[in-house]
Amino acid sequence: QYFRSKMSAPLAADMKPIVDTQLSEVGAIAAYDKMMGQYKSMPFVPDVKADLTDHVLTKAIDGVFLYLGREEAAIRENPAKRTTELLQKVFAK
C-alpha cells in the first residue's frame, strides 16, 4: 500500500500520454466516442461522465500494483528470489 499511495499519481502522469496515444492509434477512442454519441441520443438514459483513457489508466495502474504485490509476496516466501544485495537487505527479517 505504501508504493500505491506514493507512486500512483506520478505513475499515472507518466503513463497517461502513452495510454492516450495507444488508444487513439487502435481506434478505441473514436469507437468509444461514437458509442457514447449514440448512447446520449437515447431518451431517458442517465448522464454518464466517463473517460476511456482514465479508465484504462486506472486499470493499468491496478495491474502494476497487483503484480508488485505478488512479486513481493513471492520474495518474502522464497529466499532464493532475493537475488540482489538490496533485496536480501530489505527482506532479511
GROMACS .gro file of N, CA and C in nm, residues 2-46:
model
  135
    2TYR      N    1   0.206   0.115   0.054
    2TYR     CA    2   0.295   0.231   0.059
    2TYR      C    3   0.327   0.280  -0.082
    3PHE      N    4   0.370   0.188  -0.168
    3PHE     CA    5   0.404   0.227  -0.304
    3PHE      C    6   0.283   0.283  -0.378
    4ARG      N    7   0.168   0.223  -0.357
    4ARG     CA    8   0.047   0.271  -0.424
    4ARG      C    9   0.017   0.415  -0.383
    5SER      N   10   0.027   0.443  -0.253
    5SER     CA   11  -0.004   0.578  -0.206
    5SER      C   12   0.097   0.681  -0.254
    6LYS      N   13   0.222   0.641  -0.267
    6LYS     CA   14   0.327   0.735  -0.307
    6LYS      C   15   0.346   0.745  -0.458
    7MET      N   16   0.319   0.638  -0.530
    7MET     CA   17   0.357   0.633  -0.671
    7MET      C   18   0.242   0.638  -0.771
    8SER      N   19   0.118   0.623  -0.727
    8SER     CA   20   0.006   0.620  -0.821
    8SER      C   21  -0.003   0.746  -0.906
    9ALA      N   22   0.002   0.862  -0.842
    9ALA     CA   23  -0.013   0.988  -0.916
    9ALA      C   24   0.103   1.012  -1.014
   10PRO      N   25   0.229   0.997  -0.971
   10PRO     CA   26   0.338   1.017  -1.069
   10PRO      C   27   0.336   0.913  -1.181
   11LEU      N   28   0.302   0.790  -1.147
   11LEU     CA   29   0.295   0.685  -1.248
   11LEU      C   30   0.184   0.716  -1.349
   12ALA      N   31   0.069   0.759  -1.300
   12ALA     CA   32  -0.042   0.796  -1.388
   12ALA      C   33  -0.003   0.912  -1.480
   13ALA      N   34   0.066   1.010  -1.425
   13ALA     CA   35   0.108   1.125  -1.506
   13ALA      C   36   0.202   1.082  -1.618
   14ASP      N   37   0.293   0.989  -1.588
   14ASP     CA   38   0.387   0.941  -1.689
   14ASP      C   39   0.320   0.850  -1.792
   15MET      N   40   0.223   0.772  -1.748
   15MET     CA   41   0.159   0.674  -1.836
   15MET      C   42   0.048   0.733  -1.922
   16LYS      N   43  -0.017   0.840  -1.876
   16LYS     CA   44  -0.136   0.892  -1.945
   16LYS      C   45  -0.111   0.926  -2.092
   17PRO      N   46  -0.003   0.996  -2.128
   17PRO     CA   47   0.016   1.025  -2.270
   17PRO      C   48   0.036   0.899  -2.354
   18ILE      N   49   0.100   0.800  -2.298
   18ILE     CA   50   0.124   0.674  -2.370
   18ILE      C   51  -0.008   0.600  -2.391
   19VAL      N   52  -0.088   0.590  -2.285
   19VAL     CA   53  -0.218   0.523  -2.293
   19VAL      C   54  -0.308   0.595  -2.393
   20ASP      N   55  -0.311   0.727  -2.385
   20ASP     CA   56  -0.395   0.805  -2.476
   20ASP      C   57  -0.354   0.784  -2.622
   21THR      N   58  -0.224   0.787  -2.648
   21THR     CA   59  -0.174   0.766  -2.784
   21THR      C   60  -0.210   0.627  -2.835
   22GLN      N   61  -0.190   0.527  -2.753
   22GLN     CA   62  -0.218   0.389  -2.796
   22GLN      C   63  -0.367   0.367  -2.820
   23LEU      N   64  -0.451   0.421  -2.732
   23LEU     CA   65  -0.596   0.407  -2.752
   23LEU      C   66  -0.639   0.477  -2.881
   24SER      N   67  -0.580   0.590  -2.910
   24SER     CA   68  -0.611   0.662  -3.035
   24SER      C   69  -0.567   0.583  -3.156
   25GLU      N   70  -0.445   0.529  -3.150
   25GLU     CA   71  -0.389   0.457  -3.265
   25GLU      C   72  -0.469   0.333  -3.301
   26VAL      N   73  -0.526   0.266  -3.203
   26VAL     CA   74  -0.603   0.144  -3.233
   26VAL      C   75  -0.750   0.174  -3.260
   27GLY      N   76  -0.788   0.301  -3.250
   27GLY     CA   77  -0.926   0.340  -3.280
   27GLY      C   78  -1.022   0.326  -3.164
   28ALA      N   79  -0.971   0.298  -3.046
   28ALA     CA   80  -1.060   0.277  -2.931
   28ALA      C   81  -1.131   0.406  -2.891
   29ILE      N   82  -1.061   0.517  -2.894
   29ILE     CA   83  -1.123   0.643  -2.854
   29ILE      C   84  -1.233   0.683  -2.952
   30ALA      N   85  -1.207   0.668  -3.081
   30ALA     CA   86  -1.309   0.700  -3.181
   30ALA      C   87  -1.431   0.610  -3.165
   31ALA      N   88  -1.409   0.482  -3.142
   31ALA     CA   89  -1.521   0.388  -3.123
   31ALA      C   90  -1.599   0.422  -2.996
   32TYR      N   91  -1.528   0.456  -2.890
   32TYR     CA   92  -1.593   0.493  -2.764
   32TYR      C   93  -1.675   0.621  -2.781
   33ASP      N   94  -1.616   0.720  -2.847
   33ASP     CA   95  -1.688   0.846  -2.869
   33ASP      C   96  -1.814   0.823  -2.953
   34LYS      N   97  -1.804   0.738  -3.054
   34LYS     CA   98  -1.921   0.707  -3.138
   34LYS      C   99  -2.029   0.639  -3.054
   35MET      N  100  -1.988   0.541  -2.973
   35MET     CA  101  -2.083   0.470  -2.889
   35MET      C  102  -2.149   0.566  -2.789
   36MET      N  103  -2.070   0.655  -2.729
   36MET     CA  104  -2.127   0.749  -2.632
   36MET      C  105  -2.221   0.847  -2.701
   37GLY      N  106  -2.191   0.884  -2.825
   37GLY     CA  107  -2.281   0.971  -2.900
   37GLY      C  108  -2.416   0.904  -2.921
   38GLN      N  109  -2.414   0.776  -2.955
   38GLN     CA  110  -2.538   0.701  -2.973
   38GLN      C  111  -2.612   0.686  -2.840
   39TYR      N  112  -2.537   0.660  -2.734
   39TYR     CA  113  -2.598   0.644  -2.601
   39TYR      C  114  -2.669   0.772  -2.559
   40LYS      N  115  -2.600   0.885  -2.577
   40LYS     CA  116  -2.657   1.013  -2.533
   40LYS      C  117  -2.778   1.055  -2.615
   41SER      N  118  -2.794   0.998  -2.734
   41SER     CA  119  -2.911   1.033  -2.816
   41SER      C  120  -3.035   0.954  -2.774
   42MET      N  121  -3.017   0.856  -2.687
   42MET     CA  122  -3.130   0.775  -2.641
   42MET      C  123  -3.206   0.850  -2.532
   43PRO      N  124  -3.338   0.846  -2.536
   43PRO     CA  125  -3.415   0.915  -2.433
   43PRO      C  126  -3.414   0.837  -2.300
   44PHE      N  127  -3.425   0.910  -2.193
   44PHE     CA  128  -3.444   0.854  -2.059
   44PHE      C  129  -3.324   0.774  -2.007
   45VAL      N  130  -3.207   0.795  -2.060
   45VAL     CA  131  -3.090   0.727  -2.005
   45VAL      C  132  -3.014   0.825  -1.916
   46PRO      N  133  -2.955   0.776  -1.809
   46PRO     CA  134  -2.883   0.868  -1.720
   46PRO      C  135  -2.758   0.923  -1.789
   0.00000   0.00000   0.00000
